[in-house]
mmCIF file of C-alpha atoms in Angstrom:
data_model
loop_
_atom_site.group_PDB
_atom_site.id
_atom_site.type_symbol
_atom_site.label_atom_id
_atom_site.label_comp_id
_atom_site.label_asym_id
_atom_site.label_seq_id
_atom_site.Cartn_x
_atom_site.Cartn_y
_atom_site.Cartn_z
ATOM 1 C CA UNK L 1 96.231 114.760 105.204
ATOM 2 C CA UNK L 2 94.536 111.803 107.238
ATOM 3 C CA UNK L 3 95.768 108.751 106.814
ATOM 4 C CA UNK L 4 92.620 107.228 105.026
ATOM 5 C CA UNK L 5 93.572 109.905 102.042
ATOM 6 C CA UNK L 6 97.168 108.593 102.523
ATOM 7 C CA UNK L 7 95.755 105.621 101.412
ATOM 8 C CA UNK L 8 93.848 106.368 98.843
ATOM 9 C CA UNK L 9 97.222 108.011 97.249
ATOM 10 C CA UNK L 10 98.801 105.124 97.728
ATOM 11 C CA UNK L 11 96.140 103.191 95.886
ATOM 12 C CA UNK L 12 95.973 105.667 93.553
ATOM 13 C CA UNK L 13 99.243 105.669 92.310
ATOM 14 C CA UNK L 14 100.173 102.345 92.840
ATOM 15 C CA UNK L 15 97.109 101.094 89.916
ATOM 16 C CA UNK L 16 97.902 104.481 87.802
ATOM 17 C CA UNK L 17 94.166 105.914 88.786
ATOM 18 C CA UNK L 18 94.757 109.263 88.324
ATOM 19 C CA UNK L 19 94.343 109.336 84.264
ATOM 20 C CA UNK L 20 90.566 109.224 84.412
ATOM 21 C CA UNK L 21 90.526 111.917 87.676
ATOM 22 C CA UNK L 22 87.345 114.670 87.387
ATOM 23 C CA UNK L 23 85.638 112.678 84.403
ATOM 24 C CA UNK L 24 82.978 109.884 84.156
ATOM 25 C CA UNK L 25 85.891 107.317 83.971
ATOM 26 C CA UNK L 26 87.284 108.324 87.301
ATOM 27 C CA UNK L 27 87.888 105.004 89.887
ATOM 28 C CA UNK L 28 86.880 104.966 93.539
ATOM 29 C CA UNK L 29 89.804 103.738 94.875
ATOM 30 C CA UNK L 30 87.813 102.479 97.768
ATOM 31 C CA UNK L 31 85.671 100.553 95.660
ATOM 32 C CA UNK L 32 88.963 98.601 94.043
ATOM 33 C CA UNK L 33 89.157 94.957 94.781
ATOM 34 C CA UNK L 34 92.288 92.657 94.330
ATOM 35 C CA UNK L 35 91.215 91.142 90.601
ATOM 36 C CA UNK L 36 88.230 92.478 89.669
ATOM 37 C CA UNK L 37 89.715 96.054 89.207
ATOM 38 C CA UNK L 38 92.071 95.203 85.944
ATOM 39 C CA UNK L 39 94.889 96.925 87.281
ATOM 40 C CA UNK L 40 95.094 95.287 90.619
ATOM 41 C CA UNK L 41 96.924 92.336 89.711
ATOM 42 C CA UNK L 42 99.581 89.653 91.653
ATOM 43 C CA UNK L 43 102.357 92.254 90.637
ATOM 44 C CA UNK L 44 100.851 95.209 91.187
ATOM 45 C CA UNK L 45 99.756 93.746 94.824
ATOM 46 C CA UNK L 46 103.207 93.484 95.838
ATOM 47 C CA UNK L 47 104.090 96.592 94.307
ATOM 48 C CA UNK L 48 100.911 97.567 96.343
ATOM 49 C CA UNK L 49 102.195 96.269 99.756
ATOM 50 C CA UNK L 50 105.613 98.165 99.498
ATOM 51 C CA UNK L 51 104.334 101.179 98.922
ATOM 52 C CA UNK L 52 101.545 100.849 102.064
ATOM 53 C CA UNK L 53 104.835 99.556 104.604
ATOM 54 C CA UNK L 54 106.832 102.732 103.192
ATOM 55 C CA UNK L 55 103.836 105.402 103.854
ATOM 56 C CA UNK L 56 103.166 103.585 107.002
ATOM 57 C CA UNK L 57 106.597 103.041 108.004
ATOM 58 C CA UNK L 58 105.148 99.176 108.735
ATOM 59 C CA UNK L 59 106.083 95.730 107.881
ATOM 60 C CA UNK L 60 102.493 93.768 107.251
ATOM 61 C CA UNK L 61 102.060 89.953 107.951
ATOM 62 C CA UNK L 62 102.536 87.428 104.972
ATOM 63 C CA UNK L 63 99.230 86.463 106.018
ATOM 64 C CA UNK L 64 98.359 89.810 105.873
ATOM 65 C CA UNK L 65 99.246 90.457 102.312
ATOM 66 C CA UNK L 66 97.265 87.483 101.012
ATOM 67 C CA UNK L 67 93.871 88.603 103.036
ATOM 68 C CA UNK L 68 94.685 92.274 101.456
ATOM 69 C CA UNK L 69 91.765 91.585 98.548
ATOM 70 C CA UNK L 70 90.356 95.659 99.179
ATOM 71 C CA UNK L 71 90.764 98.736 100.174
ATOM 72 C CA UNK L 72 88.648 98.166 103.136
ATOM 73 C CA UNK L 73 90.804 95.150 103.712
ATOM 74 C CA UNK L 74 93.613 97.381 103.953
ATOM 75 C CA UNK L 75 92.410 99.894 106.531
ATOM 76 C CA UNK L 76 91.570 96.788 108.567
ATOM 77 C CA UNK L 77 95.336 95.428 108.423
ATOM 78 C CA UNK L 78 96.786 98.878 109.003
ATOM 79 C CA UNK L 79 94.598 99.593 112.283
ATOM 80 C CA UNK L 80 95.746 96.158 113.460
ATOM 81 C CA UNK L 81 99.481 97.714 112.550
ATOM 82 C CA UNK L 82 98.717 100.845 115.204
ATOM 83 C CA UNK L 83 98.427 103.082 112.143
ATOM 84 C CA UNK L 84 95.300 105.293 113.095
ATOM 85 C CA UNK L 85 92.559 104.860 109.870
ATOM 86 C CA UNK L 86 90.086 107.190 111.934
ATOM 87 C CA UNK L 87 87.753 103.876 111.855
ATOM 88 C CA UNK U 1 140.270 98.311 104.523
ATOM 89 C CA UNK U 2 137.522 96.945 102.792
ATOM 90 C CA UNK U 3 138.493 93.937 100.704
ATOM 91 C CA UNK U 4 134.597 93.471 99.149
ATOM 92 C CA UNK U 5 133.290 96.958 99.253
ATOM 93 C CA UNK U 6 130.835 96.009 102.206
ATOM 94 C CA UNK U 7 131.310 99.287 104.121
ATOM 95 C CA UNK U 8 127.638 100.327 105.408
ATOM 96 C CA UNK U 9 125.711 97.676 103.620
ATOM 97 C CA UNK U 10 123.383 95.764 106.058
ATOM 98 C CA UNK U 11 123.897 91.908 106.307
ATOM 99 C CA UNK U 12 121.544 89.454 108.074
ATOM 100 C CA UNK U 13 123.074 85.895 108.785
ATOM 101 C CA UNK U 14 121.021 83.331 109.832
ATOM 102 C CA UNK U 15 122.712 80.337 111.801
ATOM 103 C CA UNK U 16 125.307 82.855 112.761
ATOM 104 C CA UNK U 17 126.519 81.488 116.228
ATOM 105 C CA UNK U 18 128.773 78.699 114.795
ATOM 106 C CA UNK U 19 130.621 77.505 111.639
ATOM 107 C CA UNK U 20 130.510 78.849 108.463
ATOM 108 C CA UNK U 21 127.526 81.693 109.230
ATOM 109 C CA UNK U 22 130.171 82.576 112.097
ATOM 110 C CA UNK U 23 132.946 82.751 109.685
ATOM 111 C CA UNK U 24 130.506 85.072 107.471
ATOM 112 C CA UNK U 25 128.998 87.654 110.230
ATOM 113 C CA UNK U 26 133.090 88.051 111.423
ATOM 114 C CA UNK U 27 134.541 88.433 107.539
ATOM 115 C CA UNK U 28 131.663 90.618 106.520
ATOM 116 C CA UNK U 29 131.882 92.886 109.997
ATOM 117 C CA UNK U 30 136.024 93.188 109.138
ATOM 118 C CA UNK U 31 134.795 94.226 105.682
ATOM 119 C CA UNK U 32 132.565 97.399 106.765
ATOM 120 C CA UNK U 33 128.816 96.013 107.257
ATOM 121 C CA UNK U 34 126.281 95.960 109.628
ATOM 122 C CA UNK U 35 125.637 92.656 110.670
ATOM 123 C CA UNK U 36 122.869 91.116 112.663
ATOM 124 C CA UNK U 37 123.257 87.803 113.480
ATOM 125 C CA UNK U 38 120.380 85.089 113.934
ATOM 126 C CA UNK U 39 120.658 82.649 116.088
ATOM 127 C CA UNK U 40 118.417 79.847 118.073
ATOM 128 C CA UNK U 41 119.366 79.239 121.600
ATOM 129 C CA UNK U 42 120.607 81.622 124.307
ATOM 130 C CA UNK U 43 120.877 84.868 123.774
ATOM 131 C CA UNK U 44 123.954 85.576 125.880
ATOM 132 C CA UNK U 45 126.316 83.615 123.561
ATOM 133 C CA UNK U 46 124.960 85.413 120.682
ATOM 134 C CA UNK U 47 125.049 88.693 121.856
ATOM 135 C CA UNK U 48 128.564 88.532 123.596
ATOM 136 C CA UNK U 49 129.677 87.789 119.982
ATOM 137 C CA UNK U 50 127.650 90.816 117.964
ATOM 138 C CA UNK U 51 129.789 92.892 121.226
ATOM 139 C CA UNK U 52 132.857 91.102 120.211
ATOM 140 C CA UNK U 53 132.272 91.934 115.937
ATOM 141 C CA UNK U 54 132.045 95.541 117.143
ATOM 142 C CA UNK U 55 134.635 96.506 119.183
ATOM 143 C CA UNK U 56 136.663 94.205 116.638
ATOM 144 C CA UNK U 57 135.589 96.389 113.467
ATOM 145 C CA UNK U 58 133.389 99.362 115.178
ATOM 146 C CA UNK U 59 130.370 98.792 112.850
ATOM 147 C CA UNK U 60 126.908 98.285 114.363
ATOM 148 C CA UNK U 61 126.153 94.378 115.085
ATOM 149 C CA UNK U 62 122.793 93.282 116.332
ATOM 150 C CA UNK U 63 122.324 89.749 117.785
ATOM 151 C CA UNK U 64 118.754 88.094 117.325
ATOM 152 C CA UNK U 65 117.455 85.064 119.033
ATOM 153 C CA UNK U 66 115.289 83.357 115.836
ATOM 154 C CA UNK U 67 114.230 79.774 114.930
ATOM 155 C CA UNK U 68 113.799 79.783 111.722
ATOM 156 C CA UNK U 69 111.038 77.318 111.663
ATOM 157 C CA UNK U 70 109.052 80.026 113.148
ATOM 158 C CA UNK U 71 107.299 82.372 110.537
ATOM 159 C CA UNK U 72 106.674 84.893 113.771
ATOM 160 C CA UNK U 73 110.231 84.444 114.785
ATOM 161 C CA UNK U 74 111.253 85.450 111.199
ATOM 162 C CA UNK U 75 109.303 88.272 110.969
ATOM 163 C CA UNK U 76 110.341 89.440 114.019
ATOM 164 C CA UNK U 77 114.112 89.473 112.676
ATOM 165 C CA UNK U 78 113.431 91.577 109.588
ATOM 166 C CA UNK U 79 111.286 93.833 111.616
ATOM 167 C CA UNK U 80 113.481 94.558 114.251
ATOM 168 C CA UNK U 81 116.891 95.251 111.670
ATOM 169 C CA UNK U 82 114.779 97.261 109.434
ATOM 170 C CA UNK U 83 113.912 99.449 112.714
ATOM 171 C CA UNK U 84 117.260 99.790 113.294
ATOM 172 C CA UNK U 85 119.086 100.144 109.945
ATOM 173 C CA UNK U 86 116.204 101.418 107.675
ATOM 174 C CA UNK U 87 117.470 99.070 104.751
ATOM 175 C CA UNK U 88 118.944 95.460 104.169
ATOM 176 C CA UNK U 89 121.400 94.465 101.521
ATOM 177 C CA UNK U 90 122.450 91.209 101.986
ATOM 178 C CA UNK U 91 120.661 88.224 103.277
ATOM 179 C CA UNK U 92 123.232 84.463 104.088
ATOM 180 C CA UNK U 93 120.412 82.524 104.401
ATOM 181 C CA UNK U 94 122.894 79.369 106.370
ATOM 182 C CA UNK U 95 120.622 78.327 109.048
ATOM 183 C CA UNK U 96 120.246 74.730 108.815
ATOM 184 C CA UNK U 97 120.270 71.221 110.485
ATOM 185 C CA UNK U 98 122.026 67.682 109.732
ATOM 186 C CA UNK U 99 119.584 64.668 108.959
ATOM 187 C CA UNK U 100 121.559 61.543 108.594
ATOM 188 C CA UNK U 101 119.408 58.221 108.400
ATOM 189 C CA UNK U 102 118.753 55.197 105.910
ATOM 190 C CA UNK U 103 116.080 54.545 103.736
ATOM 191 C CA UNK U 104 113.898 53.051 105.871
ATOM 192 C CA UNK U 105 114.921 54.798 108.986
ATOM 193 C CA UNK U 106 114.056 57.913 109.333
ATOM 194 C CA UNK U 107 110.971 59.092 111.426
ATOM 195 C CA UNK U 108 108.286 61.580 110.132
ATOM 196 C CA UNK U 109 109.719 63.620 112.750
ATOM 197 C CA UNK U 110 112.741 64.235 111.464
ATOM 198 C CA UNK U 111 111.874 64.715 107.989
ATOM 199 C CA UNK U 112 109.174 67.576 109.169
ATOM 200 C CA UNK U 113 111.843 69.292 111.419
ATOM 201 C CA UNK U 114 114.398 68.895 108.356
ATOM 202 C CA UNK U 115 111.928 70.501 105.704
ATOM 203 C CA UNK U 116 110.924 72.554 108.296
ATOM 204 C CA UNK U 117 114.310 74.260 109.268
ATOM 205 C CA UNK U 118 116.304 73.491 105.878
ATOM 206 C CA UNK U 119 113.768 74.313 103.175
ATOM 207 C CA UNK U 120 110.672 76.448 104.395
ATOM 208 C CA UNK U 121 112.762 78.163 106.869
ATOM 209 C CA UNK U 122 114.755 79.462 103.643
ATOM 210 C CA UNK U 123 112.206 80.315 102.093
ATOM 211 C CA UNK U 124 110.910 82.097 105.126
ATOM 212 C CA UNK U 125 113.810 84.427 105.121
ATOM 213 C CA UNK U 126 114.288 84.849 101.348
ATOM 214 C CA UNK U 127 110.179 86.068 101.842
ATOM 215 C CA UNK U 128 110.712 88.636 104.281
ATOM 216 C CA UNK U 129 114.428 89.804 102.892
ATOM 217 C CA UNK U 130 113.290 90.618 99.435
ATOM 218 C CA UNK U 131 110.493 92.564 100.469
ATOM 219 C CA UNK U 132 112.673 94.339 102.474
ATOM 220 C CA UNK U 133 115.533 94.824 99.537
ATOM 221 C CA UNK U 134 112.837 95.990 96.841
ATOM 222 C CA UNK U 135 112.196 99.045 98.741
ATOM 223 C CA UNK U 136 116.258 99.923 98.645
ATOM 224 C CA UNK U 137 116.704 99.767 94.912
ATOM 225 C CA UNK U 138 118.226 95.638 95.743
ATOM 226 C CA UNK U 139 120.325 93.114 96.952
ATOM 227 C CA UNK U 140 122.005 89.637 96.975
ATOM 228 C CA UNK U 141 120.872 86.979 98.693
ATOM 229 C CA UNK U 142 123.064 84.216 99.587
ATOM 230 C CA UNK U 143 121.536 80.636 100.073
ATOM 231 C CA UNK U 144 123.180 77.751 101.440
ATOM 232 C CA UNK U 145 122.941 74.299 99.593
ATOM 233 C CA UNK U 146 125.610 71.265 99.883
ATOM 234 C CA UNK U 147 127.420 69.182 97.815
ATOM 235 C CA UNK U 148 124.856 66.442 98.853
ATOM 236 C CA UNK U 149 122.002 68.738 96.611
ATOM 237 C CA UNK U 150 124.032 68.243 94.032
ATOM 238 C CA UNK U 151 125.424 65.130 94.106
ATOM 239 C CA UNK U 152 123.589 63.224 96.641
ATOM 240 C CA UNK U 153 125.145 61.134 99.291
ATOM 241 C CA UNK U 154 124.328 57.450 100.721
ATOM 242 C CA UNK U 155 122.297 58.311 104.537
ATOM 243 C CA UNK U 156 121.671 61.852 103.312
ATOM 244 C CA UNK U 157 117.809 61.551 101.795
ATOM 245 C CA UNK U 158 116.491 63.683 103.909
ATOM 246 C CA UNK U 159 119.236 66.545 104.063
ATOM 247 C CA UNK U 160 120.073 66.165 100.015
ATOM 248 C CA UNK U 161 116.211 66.673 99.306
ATOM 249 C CA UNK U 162 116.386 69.353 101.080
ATOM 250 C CA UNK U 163 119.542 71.389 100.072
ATOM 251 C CA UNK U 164 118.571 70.256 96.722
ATOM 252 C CA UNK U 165 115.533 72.319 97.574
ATOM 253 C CA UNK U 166 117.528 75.456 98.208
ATOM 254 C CA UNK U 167 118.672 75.099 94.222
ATOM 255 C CA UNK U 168 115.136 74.943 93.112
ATOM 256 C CA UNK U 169 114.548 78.367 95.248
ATOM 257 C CA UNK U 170 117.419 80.047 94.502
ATOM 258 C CA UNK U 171 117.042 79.466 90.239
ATOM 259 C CA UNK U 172 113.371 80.477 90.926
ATOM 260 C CA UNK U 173 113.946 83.284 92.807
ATOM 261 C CA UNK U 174 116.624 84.652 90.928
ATOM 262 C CA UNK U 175 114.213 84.850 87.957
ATOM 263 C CA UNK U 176 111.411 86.532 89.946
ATOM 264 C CA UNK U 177 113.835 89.280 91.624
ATOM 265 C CA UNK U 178 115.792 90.299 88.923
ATOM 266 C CA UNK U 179 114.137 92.934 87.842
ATOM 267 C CA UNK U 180 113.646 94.614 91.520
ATOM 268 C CA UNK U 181 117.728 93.801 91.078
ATOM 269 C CA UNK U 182 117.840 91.379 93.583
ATOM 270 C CA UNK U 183 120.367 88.941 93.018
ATOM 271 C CA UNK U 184 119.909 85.407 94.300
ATOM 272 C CA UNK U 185 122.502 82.714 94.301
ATOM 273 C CA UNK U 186 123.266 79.576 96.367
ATOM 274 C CA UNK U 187 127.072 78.211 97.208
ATOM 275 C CA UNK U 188 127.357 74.394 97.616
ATOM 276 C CA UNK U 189 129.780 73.383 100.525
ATOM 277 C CA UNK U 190 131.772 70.196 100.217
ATOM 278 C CA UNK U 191 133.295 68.885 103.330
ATOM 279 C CA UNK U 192 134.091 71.962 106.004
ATOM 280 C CA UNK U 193 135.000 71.669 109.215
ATOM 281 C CA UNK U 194 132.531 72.963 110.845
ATOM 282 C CA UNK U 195 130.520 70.905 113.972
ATOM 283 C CA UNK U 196 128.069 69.302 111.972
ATOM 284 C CA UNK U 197 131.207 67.216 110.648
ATOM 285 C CA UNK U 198 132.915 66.521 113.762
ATOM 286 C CA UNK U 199 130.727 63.660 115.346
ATOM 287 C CA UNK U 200 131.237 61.658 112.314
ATOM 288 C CA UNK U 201 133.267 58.384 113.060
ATOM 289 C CA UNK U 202 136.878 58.567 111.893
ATOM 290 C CA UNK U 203 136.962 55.643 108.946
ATOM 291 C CA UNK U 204 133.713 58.126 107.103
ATOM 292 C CA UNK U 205 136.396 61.612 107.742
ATOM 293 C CA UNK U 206 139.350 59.684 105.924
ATOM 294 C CA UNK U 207 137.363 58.793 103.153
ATOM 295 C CA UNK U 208 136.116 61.973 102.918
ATOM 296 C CA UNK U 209 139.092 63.651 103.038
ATOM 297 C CA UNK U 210 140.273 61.173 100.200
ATOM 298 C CA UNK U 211 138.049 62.314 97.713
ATOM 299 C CA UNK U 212 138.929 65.568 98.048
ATOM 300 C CA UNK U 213 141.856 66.293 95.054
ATOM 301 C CA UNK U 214 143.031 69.662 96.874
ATOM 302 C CA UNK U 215 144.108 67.369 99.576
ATOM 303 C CA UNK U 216 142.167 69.460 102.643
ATOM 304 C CA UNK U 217 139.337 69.335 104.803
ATOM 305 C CA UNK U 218 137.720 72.918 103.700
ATOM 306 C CA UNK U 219 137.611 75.717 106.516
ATOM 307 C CA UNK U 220 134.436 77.353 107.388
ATOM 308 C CA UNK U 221 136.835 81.056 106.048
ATOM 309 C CA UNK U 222 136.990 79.335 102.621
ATOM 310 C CA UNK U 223 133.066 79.271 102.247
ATOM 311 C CA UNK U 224 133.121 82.251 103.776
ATOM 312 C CA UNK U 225 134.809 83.823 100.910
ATOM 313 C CA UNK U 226 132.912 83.004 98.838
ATOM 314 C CA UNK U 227 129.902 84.407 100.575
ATOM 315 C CA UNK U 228 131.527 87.691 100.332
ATOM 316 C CA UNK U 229 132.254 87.705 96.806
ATOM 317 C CA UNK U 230 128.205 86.974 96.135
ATOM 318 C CA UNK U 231 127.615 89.661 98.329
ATOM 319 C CA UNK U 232 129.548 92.222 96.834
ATOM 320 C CA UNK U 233 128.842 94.228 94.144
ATOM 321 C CA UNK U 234 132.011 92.594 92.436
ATOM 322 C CA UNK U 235 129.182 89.780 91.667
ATOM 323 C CA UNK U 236 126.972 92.359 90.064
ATOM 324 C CA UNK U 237 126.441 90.174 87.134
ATOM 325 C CA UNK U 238 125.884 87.008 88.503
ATOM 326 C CA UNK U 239 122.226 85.376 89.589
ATOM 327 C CA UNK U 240 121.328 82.067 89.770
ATOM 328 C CA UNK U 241 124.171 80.680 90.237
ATOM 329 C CA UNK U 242 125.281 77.014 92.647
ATOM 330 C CA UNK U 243 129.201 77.817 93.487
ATOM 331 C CA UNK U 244 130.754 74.735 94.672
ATOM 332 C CA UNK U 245 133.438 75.586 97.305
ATOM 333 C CA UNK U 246 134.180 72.024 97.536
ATOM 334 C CA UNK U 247 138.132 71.319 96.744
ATOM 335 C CA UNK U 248 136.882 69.498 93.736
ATOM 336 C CA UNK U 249 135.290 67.114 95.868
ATOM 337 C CA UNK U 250 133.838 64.402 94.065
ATOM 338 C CA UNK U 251 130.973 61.603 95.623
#
């Protein structure tokens, strides 16, 4: 599994985005963004962060955390953590 | 043998070269834990006394060179102990400076530095610890306030605002951590004998000393105790607490 779909588990589970998997309702992970998807919330960003530094085995900047507003966002801040996103 | 139950938790003690974070690393180390020990300054001193905690109780002590005024310096510490114990349990968040000065008196300087290393530093810590305790199932974290945050004292503006800071954090942040079972507390120090007392002119130390109705200047092993007790899971219950360890000083 590449790390990018590492990610995208991570998202996954950490919003609960798997209940609308295979049918029109299905989320692109990659198109979440920190407020305008409903489930991505303050709490569910720090929930969020843990569960990125445990896959990754990484401890991410405060200022890191804050700038984390996408999933784009988050491939950026995990390249600059030497975790290889295949970008 | 393990008075607290500390064997293999991981402690980090900021301000741990001297005094009462001193009296902490060595009581917690006798206890059973890891301890890694934050320090500014040299790191020979530092690390000749993480040496001396481990051939004293054979667990692994790490020394780490960290002012905590410095968010990179902060993050360093957590980054490097979680590297090497995979977890954190405790956090003695002591690191902290004297301000002394009238109203009137006391440059912007010296307030900055205060907040600075006092308050924000704290918070710095309490930051990066919790983050670190949420993904271990929790923790306690230990915060150190004063007597003068909660009574005040006449030349202490600066140093009372600021360890009556420490109470605002720790009641906050033993609200938001509860449920990742963090427990957050703060102890409140009366007069200890420790080096930020001992350039105080005589007359102030005997009047000190007066108001204290157990009679002693408190050792930096009494605090110290108390530490312990917060840290252990014999305080499971307790969050959000301000223990005075004070001799039932009054000012």
């Amino acid at each position: 599994m590449s790390n990018r779909e590492r990610l995208r588990r991570v998202f996954r589970e950490a919003f609960e985005l798997d209940s609308g998997a295979g049918t029109e309702f299905a989320v692109d992970v990659e198109k979440t963004a920190y407020r305008a998807t409903p489930e991505w919330d303050s709490v569910r960003h720090m929930q969020l962060v843990a569960a990125i530094e445990i896959e990754f085995d990484v401890m991410l900047e405060t200022d890191d955390i804050l700038n984390m507003s996408s999933f784009a966002k988050a491939m950026e801040i995990l390249e600059r953590s030497d975790v290889d996103m295949g970008t | 043998m393990s008075t607290w139950g500390l064997e293999g938790r991981v402690a980090i003690v900021t301000g741990a070269s001297r005094g009462i974070g001193w009296a902490t690393a060595r009581l917690m180390a006798k206890d059973g834990a890891h301890v890694v020990l934050v320090s500014r300054g040299e790191s020979g001193p530092l690390e000749a006394r993480a040496a001396e905690l481990e051939t004293q109780s054979g667990c692994k002590c790490l020394a780490i060179v960290a002012d905590v005024a410095s968010a990179t310096d902060v993050g360093n510490v957590y980054k490097r102990a979680f590297a090497e114990f995979r977890r954190l349990d405790v956090l003695v968040n002591n690191a902290g400076m004297l301000c002394d000065g009238l109203v009137g008196m006391i440059s912007e300087e010296r307030i900055a530095r205060a907040l600075d290393v006092n308050l924000a530093g704290s918070i710095r810590n309490l930051q990066m610890a919790a983050r670190l305790m949420g993904r271990t199932g929790g923790g306690s974290i230990i915060n150190m306030s004063s007597i003068m945050g909660t009574r005040g004292g006449a030349g202490q503006v600066v140093y009372s605002t600021t360890k009556a800071g420490i109470i605002g954090m720790t009641l906050a942040a033993a609200k938001e951590l509860a449920p990742k079972r963090i427990r957050v507390n703060a102890i409140a120090p009366g007069y200890i004998a420790t080096d930020m007392i001992r350039g105080l002119p005589e007359e102030i130390q005997r009047a000190r000393l007066a108001a204290i109705p157990l009679g002693r200047i408190g050792d930096p092993e009494d605090v110290a105790k108390a530490i312990l007790f917060l840290a252990s899971d014999h305080a499971a219950y307790i969050t959000g607490q301000v223990l005075g360890v004070d001799g039932g000083m009054v000012i």
